[in-house]
Amino acid sequence: MAKINQSLGEFIIENQSEFKYSSGELSRLINSIRLAAKVVNHKVNKAGLVDILGTAGNNNIQGEDQQKLDVFANEVFINTLTNREIVCGIASEEEDDFITIKGRNQKNDNKYVVLMDPLDGSSNIDVNVSVGTIFSIFRRITPSGTPVTIDDFLQPGINQVAAGYIVYGTSTMIVYTTGHGVNGFTLNPAIGTYYLSHPNMKIPQDGHIYSVNEGNYVHFPQGVKDYIKYCQKEEEDRPYTSRYIGSLVSDFHRNMIKGGIYIYPNTSKDPNGKLRLLYECNPMAMLAEQAGGKASNGFESILKIQPTSLHQRVPFFCGSTKMVEKAEEFMQKHNNTRE
């Protein structure tokens, strides 16, 4: 039973029996993510004082400028997980390929792989907007003791054993699930401990907030355009409120608490969508569904999509169930019209 103000460490120990494979390894993995998040949080909070703003002069695999803080966060999470030898592989949005972790005996008997977006929304850091880290954990499917392969990472989201995010904002929070509901923990910076502040989080079934970058409206599919017009129409409990931060963690976190829908569709410029299935959409979809919400690509569940590449992109509709289903209606209606 979740107890308010229980520390994250106490919560992990008390709920370890809920893990499908209760060896303590997954608990230690969550603890390592907690530690890395503290280090990144400290650096984020003094971003205006030191030279970690602007680009690092490199592009990531997506062809996007890497912010210096992106590079720092990526290194912190990789080093923390590697040095503790609690995972057998890591895939990061900032890395071209997955990383194989070998133990001291040159083999690795650990069971889990981690996929992550080490610093989501980092382009907002220099204007003091909340950013975050997103993580996804799978149990490997290749034999223990052998090097991981691409197949360990290209699993459908429904196979995730845990997922979560850290939001570095006015307060720093870890929100995660191991398949038994969603819980949020807030950092007390005075003593460096996360405490349970949001037990058993639930997304309202309906909401009044839609989050989409309307600057790309002319490039949206007709179904998304029609849904936006529906949201803006003065009828029943509408018009809805438009709220778009441009940081997935922040937009998702607000909608988790208040109810709403987040949409990042495919466009004529990005026909496959922009968000990454493995590092952003899968973990957020698991959190949404564990909190009673829904996530899809406009036509099918995100969690059922079979990945084909590490950096695969997909359209993303996520949030309150009734709002996502209404958006899907418009997508399907336009799709049927075209057929």
JSON list of C-alpha atoms in Angstrom, two decimals, residues 176-336:
[
{"chain": "A", "resi": 176, "resn": "TYR", "atom": "CA", "xyz": [7.39, 5.60, -13.18]},
{"chain": "A", "resi": 177, "resn": "THR", "atom": "CA", "xyz": [5.55, 2.32, -13.52]},
{"chain": "A", "resi": 178, "resn": "THR", "atom": "CA", "xyz": [6.54, -1.34, -13.33]},
{"chain": "A", "resi": 179, "resn": "GLY", "atom": "CA", "xyz": [3.16, -2.47, -14.66]},
{"chain": "A", "resi": 180, "resn": "HIS", "atom": "CA", "xyz": [1.28, -1.97, -11.38]},
{"chain": "A", "resi": 181, "resn": "GLY", "atom": "CA", "xyz": [0.04, 1.60, -11.69]},
{"chain": "A", "resi": 182, "resn": "VAL", "atom": "CA", "xyz": [1.91, 4.89, -11.83]},
{"chain": "A", "resi": 183, "resn": "ASN", "atom": "CA", "xyz": [3.50, 6.70, -8.90]},
{"chain": "A", "resi": 184, "resn": "GLY", "atom": "CA", "xyz": [5.24, 10.07, -8.70]},
{"chain": "A", "resi": 185, "resn": "PHE", "atom": "CA", "xyz": [8.05, 11.06, -6.35]},
{"chain": "A", "resi": 186, "resn": "THR", "atom": "CA", "xyz": [9.19, 14.63, -5.68]},
{"chain": "A", "resi": 187, "resn": "LEU", "atom": "CA", "xyz": [12.77, 15.51, -4.78]},
{"chain": "A", "resi": 188, "resn": "ASN", "atom": "CA", "xyz": [13.43, 17.29, -1.49]},
{"chain": "A", "resi": 189, "resn": "PRO", "atom": "CA", "xyz": [16.58, 19.19, -2.55]},
{"chain": "A", "resi": 190, "resn": "ALA", "atom": "CA", "xyz": [17.55, 19.96, 1.02]},
{"chain": "A", "resi": 191, "resn": "ILE", "atom": "CA", "xyz": [18.35, 16.31, 1.75]},
{"chain": "A", "resi": 192, "resn": "GLY", "atom": "CA", "xyz": [18.49, 14.83, -1.76]},
{"chain": "A", "resi": 193, "resn": "THR", "atom": "CA", "xyz": [15.68, 12.33, -1.22]},
{"chain": "A", "resi": 194, "resn": "TYR", "atom": "CA", "xyz": [12.65, 11.61, -3.43]},
{"chain": "A", "resi": 195, "resn": "TYR", "atom": "CA", "xyz": [9.37, 11.21, -1.56]},
{"chain": "A", "resi": 196, "resn": "LEU", "atom": "CA", "xyz": [6.09, 9.73, -2.78]},
{"chain": "A", "resi": 197, "resn": "SER", "atom": "CA", "xyz": [3.93, 12.76, -3.55]},
{"chain": "A", "resi": 198, "resn": "HIS", "atom": "CA", "xyz": [1.56, 11.45, -6.25]},
{"chain": "A", "resi": 199, "resn": "PRO", "atom": "CA", "xyz": [0.47, 7.88, -5.41]},
{"chain": "A", "resi": 200, "resn": "ASN", "atom": "CA", "xyz": [-1.52, 5.84, -7.93]},
{"chain": "A", "resi": 201, "resn": "MET", "atom": "CA", "xyz": [-1.68, 8.56, -10.57]},
{"chain": "A", "resi": 202, "resn": "LYS", "atom": "CA", "xyz": [-4.67, 8.49, -12.92]},
{"chain": "A", "resi": 203, "resn": "ILE", "atom": "CA", "xyz": [-5.25, 10.41, -16.15]},
{"chain": "A", "resi": 204, "resn": "PRO", "atom": "CA", "xyz": [-8.79, 11.84, -16.18]},
{"chain": "A", "resi": 205, "resn": "GLN", "atom": "CA", "xyz": [-10.87, 9.97, -18.77]},
{"chain": "A", "resi": 206, "resn": "ASP", "atom": "CA", "xyz": [-11.72, 13.27, -20.44]},
{"chain": "A", "resi": 207, "resn": "GLY", "atom": "CA", "xyz": [-10.13, 16.68, -20.48]},
{"chain": "A", "resi": 208, "resn": "HIS", "atom": "CA", "xyz": [-10.20, 20.21, -21.86]},
{"chain": "A", "resi": 209, "resn": "ILE", "atom": "CA", "xyz": [-6.60, 20.65, -22.99]},
{"chain": "A", "resi": 210, "resn": "TYR", "atom": "CA", "xyz": [-5.14, 19.80, -26.39]},
{"chain": "A", "resi": 211, "resn": "SER", "atom": "CA", "xyz": [-1.38, 20.01, -26.92]},
{"chain": "A", "resi": 212, "resn": "VAL", "atom": "CA", "xyz": [-0.14, 20.26, -30.49]},
{"chain": "A", "resi": 213, "resn": "ASN", "atom": "CA", "xyz": [2.24, 22.54, -32.38]},
{"chain": "A", "resi": 214, "resn": "GLU", "atom": "CA", "xyz": [-0.35, 24.45, -34.40]},
{"chain": "A", "resi": 215, "resn": "GLY", "atom": "CA", "xyz": [2.44, 26.25, -36.24]},
{"chain": "A", "resi": 216, "resn": "ASN", "atom": "CA", "xyz": [2.63, 23.11, -38.39]},
{"chain": "A", "resi": 217, "resn": "TYR", "atom": "CA", "xyz": [-1.13, 23.11, -39.06]},
{"chain": "A", "resi": 218, "resn": "VAL", "atom": "CA", "xyz": [-0.85, 23.41, -42.85]},
{"chain": "A", "resi": 219, "resn": "HIS", "atom": "CA", "xyz": [1.33, 20.28, -42.91]},
{"chain": "A", "resi": 220, "resn": "PHE", "atom": "CA", "xyz": [-0.99, 18.15, -40.73]},
{"chain": "A", "resi": 221, "resn": "PRO", "atom": "CA", "xyz": [-3.09, 15.25, -42.05]},
{"chain": "A", "resi": 222, "resn": "GLN", "atom": "CA", "xyz": [-6.71, 16.25, -42.67]},
{"chain": "A", "resi": 223, "resn": "GLY", "atom": "CA", "xyz": [-7.87, 14.10, -39.74]},
{"chain": "A", "resi": 224, "resn": "VAL", "atom": "CA", "xyz": [-5.75, 16.12, -37.30]},
{"chain": "A", "resi": 225, "resn": "LYS", "atom": "CA", "xyz": [-6.93, 19.40, -38.84]},
{"chain": "A", "resi": 226, "resn": "ASP", "atom": "CA", "xyz": [-10.54, 18.29, -38.38]},
{"chain": "A", "resi": 227, "resn": "TYR", "atom": "CA", "xyz": [-9.91, 17.28, -34.77]},
{"chain": "A", "resi": 228, "resn": "ILE", "atom": "CA", "xyz": [-8.33, 20.67, -33.99]},
{"chain": "A", "resi": 229, "resn": "LYS", "atom": "CA", "xyz": [-11.40, 22.40, -35.49]},
{"chain": "A", "resi": 230, "resn": "TYR", "atom": "CA", "xyz": [-13.57, 20.18, -33.28]},
{"chain": "A", "resi": 231, "resn": "CYS", "atom": "CA", "xyz": [-11.54, 21.23, -30.22]},
{"chain": "A", "resi": 232, "resn": "GLN", "atom": "CA", "xyz": [-11.98, 24.90, -31.10]},
{"chain": "A", "resi": 233, "resn": "LYS", "atom": "CA", "xyz": [-15.71, 24.77, -31.83]},
{"chain": "A", "resi": 234, "resn": "GLU", "atom": "CA", "xyz": [-18.07, 26.51, -29.39]},
{"chain": "A", "resi": 235, "resn": "GLU", "atom": "CA", "xyz": [-20.32, 23.57, -28.62]},
{"chain": "A", "resi": 236, "resn": "GLU", "atom": "CA", "xyz": [-21.13, 21.49, -25.51]},
{"chain": "A", "resi": 237, "resn": "ASP", "atom": "CA", "xyz": [-18.06, 21.79, -23.20]},
{"chain": "A", "resi": 238, "resn": "ARG", "atom": "CA", "xyz": [-15.86, 23.25, -25.92]},
{"chain": "A", "resi": 239, "resn": "PRO", "atom": "CA", "xyz": [-13.80, 25.13, -27.02]},
{"chain": "A", "resi": 240, "resn": "TYR", "atom": "CA", "xyz": [-10.91, 23.36, -25.34]},
{"chain": "A", "resi": 241, "resn": "THR", "atom": "CA", "xyz": [-7.79, 25.13, -24.13]},
{"chain": "A", "resi": 242, "resn": "SER", "atom": "CA", "xyz": [-4.61, 24.93, -26.22]},
{"chain": "A", "resi": 243, "resn": "ARG", "atom": "CA", "xyz": [-1.44, 24.35, -24.18]},
{"chain": "A", "resi": 244, "resn": "TYR", "atom": "CA", "xyz": [1.84, 23.42, -25.90]},
{"chain": "A", "resi": 245, "resn": "ILE", "atom": "CA", "xyz": [5.19, 23.69, -24.14]},
{"chain": "A", "resi": 246, "resn": "GLY", "atom": "CA", "xyz": [7.33, 21.89, -26.71]},
{"chain": "A", "resi": 247, "resn": "SER", "atom": "CA", "xyz": [8.79, 19.55, -24.11]},
{"chain": "A", "resi": 248, "resn": "LEU", "atom": "CA", "xyz": [7.12, 16.13, -24.25]},
{"chain": "A", "resi": 249, "resn": "VAL", "atom": "CA", "xyz": [7.76, 15.38, -20.57]},
{"chain": "A", "resi": 250, "resn": "SER", "atom": "CA", "xyz": [6.22, 18.69, -19.47]},
{"chain": "A", "resi": 251, "resn": "ASP", "atom": "CA", "xyz": [3.21, 18.47, -21.79]},
{"chain": "A", "resi": 252, "resn": "PHE", "atom": "CA", "xyz": [2.56, 14.84, -20.84]},
{"chain": "A", "resi": 253, "resn": "HIS", "atom": "CA", "xyz": [2.98, 15.53, -17.11]},
{"chain": "A", "resi": 254, "resn": "ARG", "atom": "CA", "xyz": [0.44, 18.36, -17.18]},
{"chain": "A", "resi": 255, "resn": "ASN", "atom": "CA", "xyz": [-2.09, 16.25, -19.09]},
{"chain": "A", "resi": 256, "resn": "MET", "atom": "CA", "xyz": [-1.50, 13.31, -16.75]},
{"chain": "A", "resi": 257, "resn": "ILE", "atom": "CA", "xyz": [-2.60, 15.47, -13.84]},
{"chain": "A", "resi": 258, "resn": "LYS", "atom": "CA", "xyz": [-5.24, 17.71, -15.45]},
{"chain": "A", "resi": 259, "resn": "GLY", "atom": "CA", "xyz": [-6.49, 15.61, -18.35]},
{"chain": "A", "resi": 260, "resn": "GLY", "atom": "CA", "xyz": [-5.84, 16.33, -22.00]},
{"chain": "A", "resi": 261, "resn": "ILE", "atom": "CA", "xyz": [-4.40, 15.03, -25.24]},
{"chain": "A", "resi": 262, "resn": "TYR", "atom": "CA", "xyz": [-0.91, 15.39, -26.66]},
{"chain": "A", "resi": 263, "resn": "ILE", "atom": "CA", "xyz": [-0.56, 15.10, -30.44]},
{"chain": "A", "resi": 264, "resn": "TYR", "atom": "CA", "xyz": [2.58, 14.99, -32.55]},
{"chain": "A", "resi": 265, "resn": "PRO", "atom": "CA", "xyz": [1.28, 13.75, -35.91]},
{"chain": "A", "resi": 266, "resn": "ASN", "atom": "CA", "xyz": [3.00, 12.89, -39.12]},
{"chain": "A", "resi": 267, "resn": "THR", "atom": "CA", "xyz": [3.22, 15.85, -41.48]},
{"chain": "A", "resi": 268, "resn": "SER", "atom": "CA", "xyz": [3.99, 16.48, -45.11]},
{"chain": "A", "resi": 269, "resn": "LYS", "atom": "CA", "xyz": [7.51, 17.40, -43.93]},
{"chain": "A", "resi": 270, "resn": "ASP", "atom": "CA", "xyz": [7.87, 14.37, -41.63]},
{"chain": "A", "resi": 271, "resn": "PRO", "atom": "CA", "xyz": [5.66, 11.66, -43.16]},
{"chain": "A", "resi": 272, "resn": "ASN", "atom": "CA", "xyz": [6.60, 9.12, -40.48]},
{"chain": "A", "resi": 273, "resn": "GLY", "atom": "CA", "xyz": [6.18, 11.51, -37.58]},
{"chain": "A", "resi": 274, "resn": "LYS", "atom": "CA", "xyz": [8.90, 13.14, -35.49]},
{"chain": "A", "resi": 275, "resn": "LEU", "atom": "CA", "xyz": [8.92, 11.41, -32.09]},
{"chain": "A", "resi": 276, "resn": "ARG", "atom": "CA", "xyz": [10.95, 8.25, -31.56]},
{"chain": "A", "resi": 277, "resn": "LEU", "atom": "CA", "xyz": [9.02, 5.06, -30.91]},
{"chain": "A", "resi": 278, "resn": "LEU", "atom": "CA", "xyz": [11.62, 3.47, -28.62]},
{"chain": "A", "resi": 279, "resn": "TYR", "atom": "CA", "xyz": [12.82, 6.44, -26.59]},
{"chain": "A", "resi": 280, "resn": "GLU", "atom": "CA", "xyz": [9.71, 8.60, -26.27]},
{"chain": "A", "resi": 281, "resn": "CYS", "atom": "CA", "xyz": [6.48, 7.00, -27.44]},
{"chain": "A", "resi": 282, "resn": "ASN", "atom": "CA", "xyz": [6.75, 3.50, -25.93]},
{"chain": "A", "resi": 283, "resn": "PRO", "atom": "CA", "xyz": [7.57, 4.62, -22.38]},
{"chain": "A", "resi": 284, "resn": "MET", "atom": "CA", "xyz": [4.97, 7.40, -22.41]},
{"chain": "A", "resi": 285, "resn": "ALA", "atom": "CA", "xyz": [2.38, 4.98, -23.83]},
{"chain": "A", "resi": 286, "resn": "MET", "atom": "CA", "xyz": [3.02, 2.49, -21.03]},
{"chain": "A", "resi": 287, "resn": "LEU", "atom": "CA", "xyz": [2.67, 5.25, -18.42]},
{"chain": "A", "resi": 288, "resn": "ALA", "atom": "CA", "xyz": [-0.52, 6.53, -20.05]},
{"chain": "A", "resi": 289, "resn": "GLU", "atom": "CA", "xyz": [-2.17, 3.11, -20.18]},
{"chain": "A", "resi": 290, "resn": "GLN", "atom": "CA", "xyz": [-1.08, 2.23, -16.64]},
{"chain": "A", "resi": 291, "resn": "ALA", "atom": "CA", "xyz": [-2.71, 5.50, -15.53]},
{"chain": "A", "resi": 292, "resn": "GLY", "atom": "CA", "xyz": [-5.96, 4.70, -17.34]},
{"chain": "A", "resi": 293, "resn": "GLY", "atom": "CA", "xyz": [-5.24, 6.69, -20.50]},
{"chain": "A", "resi": 294, "resn": "LYS", "atom": "CA", "xyz": [-4.52, 5.74, -24.08]},
{"chain": "A", "resi": 295, "resn": "ALA", "atom": "CA", "xyz": [-1.75, 6.09, -26.66]},
{"chain": "A", "resi": 296, "resn": "SER", "atom": "CA", "xyz": [-1.85, 5.39, -30.39]},
{"chain": "A", "resi": 297, "resn": "ASN", "atom": "CA", "xyz": [-0.42, 6.43, -33.73]},
{"chain": "A", "resi": 298, "resn": "GLY", "atom": "CA", "xyz": [-3.89, 7.57, -34.73]},
{"chain": "A", "resi": 299, "resn": "PHE", "atom": "CA", "xyz": [-4.99, 4.10, -35.81]},
{"chain": "A", "resi": 300, "resn": "GLU", "atom": "CA", "xyz": [-3.44, 1.45, -33.56]},
{"chain": "A", "resi": 301, "resn": "SER", "atom": "CA", "xyz": [-1.96, 1.10, -30.08]},
{"chain": "A", "resi": 302, "resn": "ILE", "atom": "CA", "xyz": [1.61, 2.39, -29.78]},
{"chain": "A", "resi": 303, "resn": "LEU", "atom": "CA", "xyz": [2.45, -0.55, -27.53]},
{"chain": "A", "resi": 304, "resn": "LYS", "atom": "CA", "xyz": [1.60, -3.10, -30.26]},
{"chain": "A", "resi": 305, "resn": "ILE", "atom": "CA", "xyz": [3.85, -1.63, -32.96]},
{"chain": "A", "resi": 306, "resn": "GLN", "atom": "CA", "xyz": [6.75, -3.91, -33.89]},
{"chain": "A", "resi": 307, "resn": "PRO", "atom": "CA", "xyz": [9.87, -1.69, -34.14]},
{"chain": "A", "resi": 308, "resn": "THR", "atom": "CA", "xyz": [12.09, -2.10, -37.20]},
{"chain": "A", "resi": 309, "resn": "SER", "atom": "CA", "xyz": [14.95, 0.27, -36.31]},
{"chain": "A", "resi": 310, "resn": "LEU", "atom": "CA", "xyz": [16.48, 1.90, -33.24]},
{"chain": "A", "resi": 311, "resn": "HIS", "atom": "CA", "xyz": [15.56, 5.42, -34.27]},
{"chain": "A", "resi": 312, "resn": "GLN", "atom": "CA", "xyz": [12.16, 4.73, -35.81]},
{"chain": "A", "resi": 313, "resn": "ARG", "atom": "CA", "xyz": [9.67, 7.61, -35.71]},
{"chain": "A", "resi": 314, "resn": "VAL", "atom": "CA", "xyz": [5.91, 7.38, -35.40]},
{"chain": "A", "resi": 315, "resn": "PRO", "atom": "CA", "xyz": [2.91, 9.72, -35.10]},
{"chain": "A", "resi": 316, "resn": "PHE", "atom": "CA", "xyz": [1.81, 10.06, -31.46]},
{"chain": "A", "resi": 317, "resn": "PHE", "atom": "CA", "xyz": [-1.62, 10.64, -29.89]},
{"chain": "A", "resi": 318, "resn": "CYS", "atom": "CA", "xyz": [-1.59, 10.26, -26.10]},
{"chain": "A", "resi": 319, "resn": "GLY", "atom": "CA", "xyz": [-3.58, 11.22, -23.02]},
{"chain": "A", "resi": 320, "resn": "SER", "atom": "CA", "xyz": [-7.16, 11.04, -21.78]},
{"chain": "A", "resi": 321, "resn": "THR", "atom": "CA", "xyz": [-8.89, 8.01, -23.29]},
{"chain": "A", "resi": 322, "resn": "LYS", "atom": "CA", "xyz": [-12.00, 9.80, -24.58]},
{"chain": "A", "resi": 323, "resn": "MET", "atom": "CA", "xyz": [-9.97, 12.54, -26.23]},
{"chain": "A", "resi": 324, "resn": "VAL", "atom": "CA", "xyz": [-7.61, 10.08, -27.94]},
{"chain": "A", "resi": 325, "resn": "GLU", "atom": "CA", "xyz": [-10.55, 8.00, -29.16]},
{"chain": "A", "resi": 326, "resn": "LYS", "atom": "CA", "xyz": [-12.24, 11.10, -30.58]},
{"chain": "A", "resi": 327, "resn": "ALA", "atom": "CA", "xyz": [-9.04, 12.06, -32.42]},
{"chain": "A", "resi": 328, "resn": "GLU", "atom": "CA", "xyz": [-8.83, 8.50, -33.78]},
{"chain": "A", "resi": 329, "resn": "GLU", "atom": "CA", "xyz": [-12.40, 8.85, -35.07]},
{"chain": "A", "resi": 330, "resn": "PHE", "atom": "CA", "xyz": [-11.39, 11.86, -37.15]},
{"chain": "A", "resi": 331, "resn": "MET", "atom": "CA", "xyz": [-8.26, 10.09, -38.40]},
{"chain": "A", "resi": 332, "resn": "GLN", "atom": "CA", "xyz": [-10.22, 6.99, -39.38]},
{"chain": "A", "resi": 333, "resn": "LYS", "atom": "CA", "xyz": [-13.03, 8.99, -40.96]},
{"chain": "A", "resi": 334, "resn": "HIS", "atom": "CA", "xyz": [-10.62, 10.83, -43.23]},
{"chain": "A", "resi": 335, "resn": "ASN", "atom": "CA", "xyz": [-8.77, 7.60, -43.99]},
{"chain": "A", "resi": 336, "resn": "ASN", "atom": "CA", "xyz": [-12.04, 5.94, -45.04]}
]
